Short mmCIF file of C-alpha atoms in Angstrom, two decimals:
data_model
loop_
_atom_site.label_atom_id
_atom_site.label_comp_id
_atom_site.label_asym_id
_atom_site.label_seq_id
_atom_site.Cartn_x
_atom_site.Cartn_y
_atom_site.Cartn_z
CA MET A 1 1.89 19.24 19.85
CA LYS A 2 1.55 19.50 23.62
CA PRO A 3 -1.83 19.21 25.38
CA VAL A 4 -3.01 21.91 27.76
CA SER A 5 -5.29 19.53 29.66
CA ALA A 6 -5.86 15.81 30.03
CA SER A 7 -8.19 14.10 32.46
CA ILE A 8 -9.94 10.83 33.16
CA THR A 9 -13.20 10.25 34.99
CA PHE A 10 -13.89 6.71 36.15
CA GLN A 11 -16.15 4.78 38.46
CA GLN A 12 -15.32 2.10 40.94
CA ASN A 13 -18.06 0.53 43.07
CA GLY A 14 -20.42 3.32 42.06
CA VAL A 15 -18.08 6.09 43.18
CA SER A 16 -16.95 8.56 40.50
CA ARG A 17 -13.43 10.02 40.53
CA THR A 18 -11.52 12.36 38.24
CA LEU A 19 -7.76 12.57 37.77
CA ASP A 20 -5.74 15.28 36.06
CA LEU A 21 -3.33 13.28 33.90
CA LEU A 22 -0.88 16.14 33.49
CA SER A 23 -0.40 17.22 37.09
CA GLU A 24 -1.72 14.57 39.49
CA GLU A 25 -0.41 11.18 40.45
CA GLY A 26 -2.40 7.99 40.56
CA ASN A 27 -4.24 6.63 43.58
CA ASP A 28 -4.90 3.26 45.19
CA ILE A 29 -7.42 2.40 42.47
CA LEU A 30 -5.74 3.66 39.32
CA SER A 31 -2.13 4.37 38.39
CA PHE A 32 -1.12 5.79 35.04
CA GLU A 33 1.75 6.87 32.85
CA ALA A 34 1.34 9.79 30.45
CA SER A 35 4.00 10.06 27.76
CA CYS A 36 3.97 13.48 26.13
CA GLU A 37 6.17 13.95 23.07
CA GLU A 38 6.09 16.51 20.28
CA ASP A 39 4.52 14.07 17.80
CA ARG A 40 2.78 11.63 20.13
CA PHE A 41 0.74 11.50 23.32
CA ARG A 42 0.18 8.16 25.05
CA ILE A 43 -1.64 7.20 28.20
CA LEU A 44 -1.06 3.83 29.86
CA LEU A 45 -3.55 2.99 32.60
CA THR A 46 -3.09 0.33 35.27
CA PRO A 47 -6.22 -0.25 37.35
CA ASN A 48 -5.54 -1.87 40.70
CA LYS A 49 -9.26 -2.63 40.93
CA ALA A 50 -11.87 -3.05 38.20
CA ILE A 51 -13.06 0.32 36.91
CA GLN A 52 -15.41 1.74 34.30
CA ILE A 53 -14.26 4.83 32.42
CA SER A 54 -16.86 7.55 31.89
CA GLU A 55 -14.60 10.04 30.12
CA LEU A 56 -11.04 10.33 28.86
CA ILE A 57 -10.42 13.71 27.30
CA VAL A 58 -7.34 15.62 26.10
CA THR A 59 -7.31 19.18 24.75
CA TYR A 60 -4.75 20.85 22.50
CA PRO A 61 -4.53 24.54 21.62
CA TYR A 62 -4.32 25.51 17.95
CA GLU A 63 -4.26 28.91 16.32
CA PHE A 64 -6.39 28.64 13.20
CA ASP A 65 -5.77 30.70 10.11
CA LYS A 66 -8.32 31.79 7.50
CA LYS A 67 -6.38 29.81 4.90
CA ASP A 68 -6.79 26.56 6.87
CA TYR A 69 -8.96 23.72 5.59
CA ILE A 70 -10.01 21.04 8.05
CA PHE A 71 -10.85 17.41 7.25
CA MET A 72 -12.63 15.24 9.82
CA ASN A 73 -13.11 11.55 8.99
CA GLY A 74 -16.68 10.40 9.61
CA TYR A 75 -17.93 7.69 11.95
CA GLN A 76 -18.58 5.13 9.22
CA SER A 77 -18.63 4.66 5.44
CA TRP A 78 -21.78 6.67 4.82
CA THR A 79 -20.89 9.66 7.00
CA VAL A 80 -20.29 12.76 4.91
CA CYS A 81 -16.66 13.94 4.92
CA LYS A 82 -15.30 17.07 3.38
CA GLU A 83 -12.76 19.78 3.96
CA TYR A 84 -14.21 22.62 6.00
CA SER A 85 -13.14 26.21 6.15
CA ILE A 86 -12.75 27.56 9.68
CA ASP A 87 -16.17 29.23 9.46
CA THR A 88 -18.19 26.04 8.81
CA THR A 89 -19.67 23.57 11.26
CA ASN A 90 -21.28 20.15 11.74
CA VAL A 91 -23.81 21.50 14.21
CA ALA A 92 -26.74 22.52 12.01
CA VAL A 93 -27.01 19.23 10.15
CA GLU A 94 -26.86 17.22 13.37
CA GLN A 95 -29.52 19.34 15.06
CA MET A 96 -31.72 18.82 11.98
CA ALA A 97 -31.04 15.08 12.07
CA LYS A 98 -32.54 14.84 15.54
CA ILE A 99 -35.75 16.35 14.21
CA ILE A 100 -35.96 14.63 10.83
CA ARG A 101 -35.37 10.90 10.99
CA HIS A 102 -35.19 9.68 7.41
CA LYS A 103 -34.83 6.20 5.95
CA LYS A 104 -31.93 4.01 7.04
CA THR A 105 -29.82 6.87 8.36
CA ASP A 106 -31.67 7.43 11.60
CA ARG A 107 -29.41 5.25 13.79
CA SER A 108 -26.39 4.72 11.57
CA GLY A 109 -24.27 7.65 12.77
CA ASP A 110 -22.56 8.33 16.08
CA ARG A 111 -25.18 10.87 17.20
CA GLU A 112 -26.72 8.08 19.30
CA PHE A 113 -23.76 8.22 21.68
CA THR A 114 -22.09 11.57 20.96
CA THR A 115 -23.12 14.94 22.33
CA TYR A 116 -23.23 17.58 19.60
CA PRO A 117 -23.01 21.06 21.14
CA LYS A 118 -25.16 23.94 19.96
CA GLN A 119 -22.42 26.46 19.30
CA ASN A 120 -21.21 27.19 15.79
CA ARG A 121 -17.72 26.69 14.36
CA TRP A 122 -17.51 23.18 15.86
CA LEU A 123 -16.35 20.18 13.81
CA HIS A 124 -16.44 16.50 14.70
CA GLY A 125 -14.68 13.43 13.36
CA VAL A 126 -13.50 9.91 14.20
CA SER A 127 -10.15 8.09 14.06
CA TYR A 128 -8.16 10.70 12.10
CA GLY A 129 -8.21 14.10 10.45
CA TYR A 130 -5.98 16.91 9.31
CA ILE A 131 -5.59 20.67 9.04
CA ARG A 132 -4.33 21.70 5.61
CA LYS A 133 -2.66 24.95 4.62
CA GLU A 134 -2.13 24.72 0.85
CA GLU A 135 0.21 21.71 0.38
CA LEU A 136 1.17 21.39 4.07
CA PHE A 137 -0.80 18.92 6.20
CA LEU A 138 -0.97 18.74 10.00
CA PHE A 139 -2.25 15.21 10.50
CA PHE A 140 -3.68 13.77 13.73
CA GLY A 141 -4.76 10.17 14.18
CA SER A 142 -5.27 7.38 16.68
CA LEU A 143 -2.77 4.54 16.84
CA ASN A 144 -4.90 2.33 19.12
CA GLU A 145 -8.33 2.55 17.52
CA GLU A 146 -9.10 -1.08 18.23
CA GLN A 147 -9.09 -0.32 21.97
CA GLY A 148 -11.84 2.27 21.55
CA PHE A 149 -13.04 4.73 18.92
CA THR A 150 -11.32 8.11 19.12
CA PHE A 151 -13.39 11.25 18.62
CA PHE A 152 -11.76 14.48 17.50
CA ASP A 153 -13.60 17.76 18.04
CA ILE A 154 -12.39 21.08 16.69
CA ASP A 155 -13.66 24.46 17.86
CA THR A 156 -12.20 27.06 15.51
CA ASP A 157 -13.70 29.89 17.56
CA LYS A 158 -11.99 28.82 20.80
CA GLY A 159 -8.90 27.53 18.98
CA SER A 160 -8.91 24.00 20.32
CA LEU A 161 -8.60 20.36 19.26
CA THR A 162 -10.21 17.98 21.74
CA VAL A 163 -9.63 14.23 21.80
CA ARG A 164 -12.14 11.92 23.46
CA LYS A 165 -11.86 8.15 23.82
CA ASP A 166 -14.96 5.93 23.71
CA LEU A 167 -14.31 3.42 26.50
CA SER A 168 -17.69 3.47 28.23
CA ARG A 169 -19.33 0.50 29.99
CA LYS A 170 -16.41 -1.92 29.77
CA TYR A 171 -14.73 -3.03 33.01
CA PHE A 172 -10.95 -2.61 32.94
CA ASP A 173 -8.92 -4.60 35.49
CA SER A 174 -5.43 -4.80 33.95
CA ALA A 175 -2.89 -2.50 32.32
CA PHE A 176 -3.77 -1.19 28.86
CA SER A 177 -3.00 1.61 26.42
CA ALA A 178 -5.96 3.94 26.81
CA LEU A 179 -4.92 6.62 24.32
CA ASP A 180 -2.26 6.91 21.64
CA ILE A 181 -2.41 9.98 19.40
CA TRP A 182 0.09 10.66 16.63
CA PHE A 183 0.80 13.99 14.94
CA ARG A 184 2.76 14.58 11.75
CA GLU A 185 3.35 17.64 9.60
CA GLY A 186 4.28 17.20 5.95
CA THR A 187 2.97 16.57 2.47
CA GLU A 188 -0.12 14.46 1.89
CA ASP A 189 1.92 11.36 1.03
CA GLU A 190 4.29 11.87 3.94
CA VAL A 191 1.57 12.06 6.58
CA PHE A 192 -0.59 9.20 5.26
CA ASP A 193 2.35 6.91 4.52
CA GLY A 194 3.67 7.65 8.00
CA TYR A 195 0.31 6.98 9.65
CA PHE A 196 -0.24 3.55 8.14
CA GLU A 197 3.39 2.64 8.75
CA LYS A 198 2.88 3.49 12.43
CA LEU A 199 -0.32 1.42 12.48
CA GLY A 200 1.50 -1.51 10.92
CA ILE A 201 -1.31 -1.95 8.40
CA ALA A 202 -0.56 -3.52 5.06
CA PRO A 203 -3.60 -3.45 2.76
CA ARG A 204 -4.77 -6.62 1.09
CA GLN A 205 -3.61 -6.82 -2.52
CA ALA A 206 -6.91 -5.94 -4.17
CA ARG A 207 -6.74 -4.68 -7.74
CA PRO A 208 -9.01 -2.45 -9.80
CA VAL A 209 -11.99 -4.49 -10.95
CA THR A 210 -15.32 -3.90 -12.71
CA GLY A 211 -18.52 -5.83 -12.11
CA TYR A 212 -22.29 -5.80 -12.25
CA THR A 213 -24.82 -5.46 -9.41
CA THR A 214 -28.57 -5.94 -9.54
CA TRP A 215 -29.38 -3.16 -7.06
CA TYR A 216 -29.58 -0.01 -9.17
CA ARG A 217 -31.43 -1.82 -11.97
CA HIS A 218 -34.10 -3.62 -9.94
CA GLN A 219 -33.68 -2.47 -6.32
CA SER A 220 -35.10 -5.33 -4.20
CA ASP A 221 -37.57 -6.43 -6.90
CA ILE A 222 -35.51 -9.30 -8.26
CA THR A 223 -36.48 -12.74 -9.54
CA GLU A 224 -34.72 -15.70 -11.05
CA LYS A 225 -36.06 -14.70 -14.47
CA LYS A 226 -34.74 -11.12 -14.17
CA ILE A 227 -31.35 -12.23 -12.92
CA LEU A 228 -30.88 -14.81 -15.67
CA ARG A 229 -31.73 -12.09 -18.18
CA ASP A 230 -29.18 -9.77 -16.57
CA ILE A 231 -26.52 -12.47 -16.73
CA ALA A 232 -27.26 -12.97 -20.42
CA ASP A 233 -27.06 -9.19 -21.04
CA VAL A 234 -23.74 -8.84 -19.23
CA SER A 235 -22.35 -11.87 -21.06
CA GLU A 236 -23.51 -10.57 -24.43
CA ALA A 237 -21.71 -7.26 -23.83
CA ALA A 238 -18.60 -8.81 -22.30
CA ALA A 239 -16.37 -8.26 -25.33
CA LYS A 240 -16.74 -4.48 -25.11
CA TYR A 241 -17.60 -3.98 -21.44
CA PRO A 242 -16.03 -6.80 -19.44
CA CYS A 243 -17.36 -7.48 -15.93
CA ARG A 244 -15.48 -9.91 -13.72
CA ILE A 245 -18.08 -9.98 -10.92
CA PHE A 246 -21.85 -10.42 -10.92
CA CYS A 247 -23.31 -9.42 -7.54
CA LEU A 248 -26.76 -10.53 -6.41
CA ASP A 249 -27.87 -7.65 -4.24
CA GLU A 250 -30.70 -7.18 -1.73
CA GLY A 251 -34.04 -8.81 -2.51
CA TYR A 252 -33.18 -12.50 -2.98
CA GLU A 253 -33.86 -13.33 0.68
CA ASN A 254 -37.32 -13.98 2.12
CA ALA A 255 -36.56 -11.43 4.86
CA ILE A 256 -33.50 -9.56 6.07
CA GLY A 257 -31.69 -12.10 8.25
CA ASP A 258 -33.07 -15.21 6.55
CA TRP A 259 -30.22 -15.40 4.07
CA LEU A 260 -30.57 -19.07 3.15
CA THR A 261 -34.31 -18.82 2.58
CA PRO A 262 -34.86 -17.24 -0.86
CA LYS A 263 -38.21 -15.74 -1.83
CA LYS A 264 -40.19 -18.80 -2.87
CA ASN A 265 -42.11 -17.28 -5.76
CA ALA A 266 -39.17 -15.23 -7.07
CA PHE A 267 -36.56 -18.00 -6.79
CA PRO A 268 -38.49 -21.27 -6.99
CA HIS A 269 -35.30 -23.26 -7.64
CA GLY A 270 -33.22 -21.53 -4.99
CA ILE A 271 -30.05 -19.51 -5.56
CA TYR A 272 -27.71 -22.22 -6.81
CA PRO A 273 -29.03 -22.28 -10.41
CA VAL A 274 -28.45 -18.52 -10.57
CA SER A 275 -24.94 -18.64 -9.15
CA LYS A 276 -24.15 -21.63 -11.39
CA LYS A 277 -25.15 -19.57 -14.41
CA ILE A 278 -22.95 -16.69 -13.24
CA LEU A 279 -19.95 -19.01 -12.92
CA SER A 280 -20.56 -20.70 -16.26
CA SER A 281 -20.59 -17.22 -17.83
CA GLY A 282 -17.02 -16.68 -16.66
CA MET A 283 -17.76 -14.27 -13.81
CA GLN A 284 -17.27 -14.51 -10.06
CA ALA A 285 -20.50 -14.82 -8.10
CA GLY A 286 -21.07 -12.11 -5.51
CA VAL A 287 -23.78 -11.72 -2.91
CA TRP A 288 -25.00 -8.87 -0.71
CA ILE A 289 -25.55 -9.68 2.95
CA ALA A 290 -26.11 -7.58 6.06
CA PRO A 291 -24.81 -10.12 8.58
CA PHE A 292 -25.56 -8.30 11.83
CA ILE A 293 -29.16 -7.17 11.31
CA CYS A 294 -32.54 -8.85 10.85
CA ASP A 295 -36.06 -7.81 9.90
CA LYS A 296 -38.74 -8.10 12.60
CA HIS A 297 -40.67 -10.34 10.20
CA SER A 298 -37.76 -12.75 9.72
CA ARG A 299 -37.53 -16.25 11.13
CA VAL A 300 -34.34 -15.25 12.91
CA TYR A 301 -36.18 -12.50 14.78
CA LYS A 302 -39.18 -14.69 15.61
CA ASN A 303 -37.38 -17.93 16.47
CA HIS A 304 -34.11 -16.72 17.98
CA SER A 305 -34.87 -13.76 20.19
CA GLU A 306 -31.83 -14.73 22.27
CA TRP A 307 -29.62 -13.64 19.36
CA LEU A 308 -30.91 -10.07 19.39
CA LEU A 309 -28.81 -7.27 20.82
CA ARG A 310 -30.74 -5.74 23.72
CA ASP A 311 -30.42 -2.49 25.64
CA ASP A 312 -30.36 -2.13 29.42
CA SER A 313 -34.15 -2.39 29.60
CA GLY A 314 -34.12 -5.64 27.61
CA LYS A 315 -35.56 -4.17 24.44
CA PRO A 316 -34.14 -5.15 21.01
CA VAL A 317 -31.86 -2.44 19.60
CA PRO A 318 -33.01 -1.01 16.24
CA ALA A 319 -30.37 -0.87 13.53
CA CYS A 320 -32.60 1.35 11.42
CA THR A 321 -36.25 2.14 11.99
CA SER A 322 -37.58 3.06 8.57
CA TRP A 323 -35.86 0.54 6.29
CA HIS A 324 -37.33 -2.94 6.84
CA ASP A 325 -37.64 -2.21 10.59
CA CYS A 326 -34.33 -3.96 11.17
CA TYR A 327 -32.76 -4.82 14.52
CA CYS A 328 -29.21 -5.55 15.59
CA LEU A 329 -28.00 -9.08 16.20
CA ASP A 330 -25.52 -9.72 19.00
CA SER A 331 -22.23 -10.17 17.15
CA ALA A 332 -20.63 -11.72 20.25
CA ASN A 333 -23.31 -14.39 20.84
CA PRO A 334 -21.66 -17.82 20.29
CA ALA A 335 -24.83 -19.50 18.96
CA PHE A 336 -25.46 -16.66 16.52
CA ARG A 337 -21.85 -16.85 15.35
CA ARG A 338 -22.21 -20.55 14.62
CA HIS A 339 -25.35 -19.78 12.63
CA LEU A 340 -23.70 -16.95 10.68
CA LYS A 341 -20.65 -19.06 9.91
CA ASN A 342 -22.92 -21.77 8.51
CA VAL A 343 -24.70 -19.16 6.35
CA LEU A 344 -21.44 -17.85 4.91
CA LEU A 345 -19.96 -21.30 4.32
CA THR A 346 -23.15 -22.41 2.56
CA MET A 347 -22.95 -19.37 0.29
CA ARG A 348 -19.29 -20.00 -0.41
CA ASP A 349 -19.19 -23.81 -0.72
CA ASP A 350 -22.70 -24.65 -1.98
CA TRP A 351 -23.69 -21.54 -3.92
CA GLY A 352 -20.19 -20.88 -5.28
CA VAL A 353 -20.00 -17.30 -3.98
CA SER A 354 -16.50 -15.85 -3.93
CA VAL A 355 -17.34 -12.13 -3.45
CA PHE A 356 -19.13 -10.99 -0.29
CA LYS A 357 -20.57 -7.50 -0.06
CA PHE A 358 -21.05 -7.00 3.69
CA ASP A 359 -23.40 -4.13 4.54
CA PHE A 360 -24.76 -2.34 7.63
CA LEU A 361 -21.66 -3.48 9.51
CA TYR A 362 -21.94 -0.67 12.08
CA ALA A 363 -24.76 -2.70 13.66
CA ALA A 364 -22.13 -5.02 15.16
CA CYS A 365 -21.00 -2.24 17.50
CA MET A 366 -24.23 -0.40 18.21
CA LEU A 367 -23.79 -0.97 21.95
CA PRO A 368 -20.67 -1.59 24.03
CA SER A 369 -20.67 -4.23 26.75
CA THR A 370 -18.94 -4.76 30.08
CA THR A 371 -16.32 -6.87 28.26
CA GLN A 372 -15.94 -5.02 24.93
CA THR A 373 -15.91 -1.41 23.81
CA ARG A 374 -17.75 -0.47 20.62
CA ALA A 375 -14.49 -0.58 18.71
CA GLU A 376 -13.49 -3.97 20.09
CA ARG A 377 -16.87 -5.36 19.03
CA MET A 378 -16.46 -3.91 15.54
CA TYR A 379 -12.92 -5.16 14.97
CA ASP A 380 -13.84 -8.57 16.35
CA ALA A 381 -16.87 -8.82 14.05
CA ILE A 382 -14.87 -7.83 10.95
CA ARG A 383 -12.19 -10.41 11.66
CA PHE A 384 -14.83 -13.06 12.27
CA LEU A 385 -16.32 -12.43 8.83
CA LYS A 386 -12.90 -12.73 7.18
CA GLU A 387 -12.20 -15.91 9.09
CA CYS A 388 -15.48 -17.41 7.86
CA VAL A 389 -15.05 -16.65 4.15
CA GLY A 390 -11.31 -17.25 3.92
CA ASP A 391 -9.73 -16.10 0.68
CA CYS A 392 -12.97 -14.80 -0.83
CA ILE A 393 -13.10 -11.15 -1.88
CA THR A 394 -14.71 -8.96 0.80
CA ILE A 395 -16.36 -5.56 0.46
CA GLY A 396 -17.14 -3.54 3.60
CA CYS A 397 -20.09 -1.12 3.59
CA GLY A 398 -21.59 0.95 6.38
CA VAL A 399 -18.50 0.30 8.51
CA PRO A 400 -16.16 2.43 10.66
CA LEU A 401 -13.31 2.76 8.19
CA MET A 402 -10.32 2.00 10.40
CA ALA A 403 -11.88 -1.30 11.47
CA ALA A 404 -11.92 -2.28 7.79
CA ALA A 405 -8.34 -1.12 7.20
CA GLY A 406 -6.09 -4.09 6.50
CA ASN A 407 -9.05 -6.46 6.91
CA MET A 408 -11.47 -5.80 4.03
CA ASP A 409 -10.25 -6.12 0.44
CA TYR A 410 -12.47 -3.25 -0.71
CA CYS A 411 -14.35 -0.71 1.35
CA GLN A 412 -17.08 1.79 0.62
CA VAL A 413 -15.95 5.28 1.64
CA SER A 414 -19.10 7.26 0.91
CA CYS A 415 -22.86 7.21 1.26
CA ASP A 416 -24.94 5.40 -1.35
CA LEU A 417 -25.98 7.13 -4.56
CA SER A 418 -29.33 8.90 -4.83
CA ALA A 419 -31.56 9.20 -7.88
CA GLU A 420 -31.20 12.98 -7.65
CA TRP A 421 -27.81 14.70 -7.60
CA PHE A 422 -28.29 16.30 -4.18
CA PRO A 423 -31.70 15.50 -2.61
CA PRO A 424 -33.09 18.14 -0.20
CA LEU A 425 -33.39 15.59 2.62
CA ALA A 426 -29.68 14.76 2.35
CA GLN A 427 -29.02 17.71 4.61
CA ALA A 428 -31.09 16.08 7.36
CA SER A 429 -28.34 13.58 8.13
CA ARG A 430 -24.63 13.05 7.65
CA GLU A 431 -25.38 9.49 6.47
CA GLN A 432 -28.21 10.18 4.01
CA ASN A 433 -27.91 9.02 0.38
CA SER A 434 -26.61 11.67 -2.00
CA THR A 435 -24.78 11.19 -5.29
CA TYR A 436 -23.10 14.58 -4.97
CA ARG A 437 -21.82 13.81 -1.48
CA ALA A 438 -20.72 10.34 -2.55
CA LEU A 439 -18.58 11.93 -5.26
CA VAL A 440 -16.95 14.40 -2.86
CA ASP A 441 -16.42 11.75 -0.15
CA LEU A 442 -14.79 9.45 -2.67
CA ILE A 443 -12.21 12.10 -3.56
CA ARG A 444 -11.67 13.07 0.08
CA HIS A 445 -10.91 9.47 1.07
CA ARG A 446 -8.60 8.70 -1.83
CA GLN A 447 -5.60 8.68 0.59
CA LEU A 448 -6.89 5.37 1.98
CA ALA A 449 -6.63 3.64 -1.41
CA GLY A 450 -3.66 1.30 -1.45
CA ARG A 451 -2.91 2.03 2.19
CA ALA A 452 -5.96 0.73 4.09
CA PHE A 453 -7.82 -1.16 1.35
CA ALA A 454 -8.92 -0.67 -2.25
CA LEU A 455 -11.90 1.64 -2.61
CA PHE A 456 -15.35 0.38 -3.45
CA THR A 457 -16.44 3.32 -5.58
CA ASN A 458 -20.12 2.34 -5.73
CA VAL A 459 -22.12 2.23 -8.95
CA LEU A 460 -21.34 3.71 -12.36
CA PRO A 461 -24.54 5.02 -14.02
CA ILE A 462 -23.69 5.82 -17.66
CA ASN A 463 -27.20 5.39 -19.07
CA ASN A 464 -29.19 4.01 -16.13
CA PRO A 465 -32.76 5.46 -16.13
CA HIS A 466 -32.93 5.16 -12.33
CA PHE A 467 -30.74 8.25 -12.06
CA LEU A 468 -32.24 11.64 -12.87
CA PHE A 469 -29.14 13.79 -13.28
CA SER A 470 -27.40 14.85 -16.48
CA LYS A 471 -24.89 12.96 -18.62
CA GLU A 472 -22.27 15.55 -17.65
CA ARG A 473 -22.71 14.75 -13.97
CA ARG A 474 -22.67 11.01 -14.65
CA PHE A 475 -19.36 11.42 -16.47
CA LEU A 476 -18.02 13.55 -13.62
CA LEU A 477 -18.88 10.82 -11.14
CA GLY A 478 -17.41 8.12 -13.38
CA ARG A 479 -14.12 9.96 -13.84
CA ALA A 480 -13.72 10.21 -10.06
CA MET A 481 -14.38 6.47 -9.80
CA GLY A 482 -11.72 5.75 -12.41
CA LEU A 483 -9.16 7.94 -10.67
CA CYS A 484 -9.71 6.07 -7.38
CA GLN A 485 -8.61 2.81 -9.05
CA GLY A 486 -10.82 0.50 -7.00
CA MET A 487 -13.94 -1.58 -7.60
CA ILE A 488 -16.55 -0.17 -9.97
CA LEU A 489 -19.91 -1.88 -10.26
CA THR A 490 -22.62 -1.00 -12.76
CA SER A 491 -26.32 -1.75 -13.01
CA ASP A 492 -26.65 -0.47 -16.58
CA ASP A 493 -28.13 -2.58 -19.36
CA LEU A 494 -24.85 -2.86 -21.22
CA THR A 495 -26.55 -4.12 -24.38
CA THR A 496 -28.13 -0.67 -24.87
CA TYR A 497 -24.86 1.30 -24.88
CA ASN A 498 -24.37 3.49 -27.95
CA ALA A 499 -21.13 4.91 -29.34
CA GLU A 500 -21.13 7.84 -26.90
CA ASP A 501 -21.68 5.51 -23.92
CA THR A 502 -18.79 3.36 -25.13
CA VAL A 503 -16.44 6.35 -25.23
CA VAL A 504 -17.48 7.28 -21.67
CA TRP A 505 -16.93 3.69 -20.43
CA ASN A 506 -13.47 3.48 -22.02
CA THR A 507 -12.45 6.94 -20.80
CA ILE A 508 -13.44 6.14 -17.21
CA HIS A 509 -11.57 2.84 -17.21
CA ALA A 510 -8.48 4.42 -18.79
CA LEU A 511 -8.27 6.74 -15.77
CA ARG A 512 -7.18 3.77 -13.68
CA GLN A 513 -3.76 4.39 -15.26
CA ALA A 514 -3.72 8.04 -14.11
CA THR A 515 -1.68 9.51 -11.28
CA VAL A 516 -3.32 12.10 -9.02
CA LYS A 517 -0.94 15.01 -8.45
CA SER A 518 -2.94 17.44 -6.34
CA VAL A 519 -6.40 18.07 -4.88
CA TYR A 520 -7.53 21.50 -3.74
CA THR A 521 -10.48 23.87 -3.51
CA LYS A 522 -10.66 27.07 -5.57
CA ASP A 523 -13.56 29.37 -6.49
CA ARG A 524 -16.19 26.96 -5.12
CA GLU A 525 -14.76 24.01 -7.03
CA LEU A 526 -13.01 20.86 -5.86
CA ILE A 527 -10.18 20.40 -8.33
CA VAL A 528 -8.27 17.17 -8.92
CA GLU A 529 -5.10 17.57 -10.96
CA TYR A 530 -3.85 14.32 -12.48
CA GLU A 531 -1.58 13.01 -15.18
CA LEU A 532 -2.64 10.43 -17.77
CA TYR A 533 -0.23 9.17 -20.42
CA LEU A 534 2.14 12.01 -19.46
CA GLN A 535 -0.58 14.60 -20.14
CA PRO A 536 -1.69 16.89 -17.26
CA GLN A 537 -5.47 17.11 -16.82
CA LYS A 538 -8.03 18.41 -14.31
CA LEU A 539 -11.30 17.17 -12.84
CA LYS A 540 -13.45 20.05 -11.59
CA ILE A 541 -16.35 19.37 -9.21
CA PRO A 542 -18.68 22.31 -8.44
CA LEU A 543 -19.23 22.48 -4.68
CA LEU A 544 -22.81 22.80 -3.43
CA GLU A 545 -22.14 23.05 0.31
#
């Protein structure tokens, strides 16, 4: 594909300048080289003086057809992703999100630093996407995402694909690759295999695994007594329903950010006796931690204000304003890094934790700096976590997906589950919890499995009373989890499973041997065709939006 326009706007000493990258030459401040090929467009910038880039934008023409389906990858794990027809748009939900701020989703998307226009038939995504016509994919993706997040905007009414690079605030004073976009037309496997080959990403060798998590059984209301009972229940059921991992989820800590200070009344003996019991039961000990956020009531917030990420006015930056009133910690602060490394090593070496579920990771890149773009901060933070925990299993949640690619062992690729199938407030935000959306997002991101990381498929609720939807929908969700061949956690009381529940459990786990042949939309259904034990089968998901 050939662009019809490409321009850069930058500032030097407070003076703003704009260059047309297709027709102009450089100047005494900035020289550049634009390489325009049929399948790739690259821009190499060489500042002769330090500059800040306000906008780098490239536009391609595209003639859309009514048979086209468009996929736009979301900003981070929780961001809803689906295939759109050319008549649908992201606009309405984003306009609603600015009015209705709900739970932890209010600052977790890219709406804080992305302008969403008011016109209809406009779609927005990050890092990669595709236009599909039956079995033929036109893929587009960034090959230098670590330099800066790449935003793709499609206007099906105007017939355009616009590429924007997030490079704001940072000072650039040496040559660098500012943009590198790759296009490929082919089958699904051809385009995704080609993309990750170009990126040079080899996923970590994570295998399908099943485990237990405390979250969807107790939420944050956990105690030593409850956890020891859970461990006993999982152990008792191990012969029929084996779980290799037992994950202690949110609620063990005295406050978000005070990870080594357990709730005194709930865990009077600390965490080690619990993790010791997990290990003696033959499971790996896992722990949930949100490393880059803290509660305003935490000791970290009160005693180490210098670790907080602050905006230009000096105010702490909220990570989410309705869930624990959490704030972002400065992922680049050396003293904070030393503290976080000590936390993780204590969990690993003293508690015996070998599985880390890292959550709210987007907080590491909430703001860019004069030395790092948002993407550079995110990639740097992810690699720091891996460096700290070494060979331990890592799960990334609430994270821009390409930053996790090749770095996290498992990665969440959907929002969290909701008690209802599709809560009304889910439409107020692209990051709001919704079991229905989690199911669809899981299928839509299946191409990343085995290429970027193994998928963390969230929680399997066969008989969990926390969930209010039917057995049929639970089985539908479980089958999708099995087909994605990643990590499945459950919060069910496995000792209460009856014969029907056992059949469902075994059927879901057998699907890890299946091969997905095709995924398409027909008559308001998302259909997954797969083969299991040489028998062709279908998974049909009724579409609600």
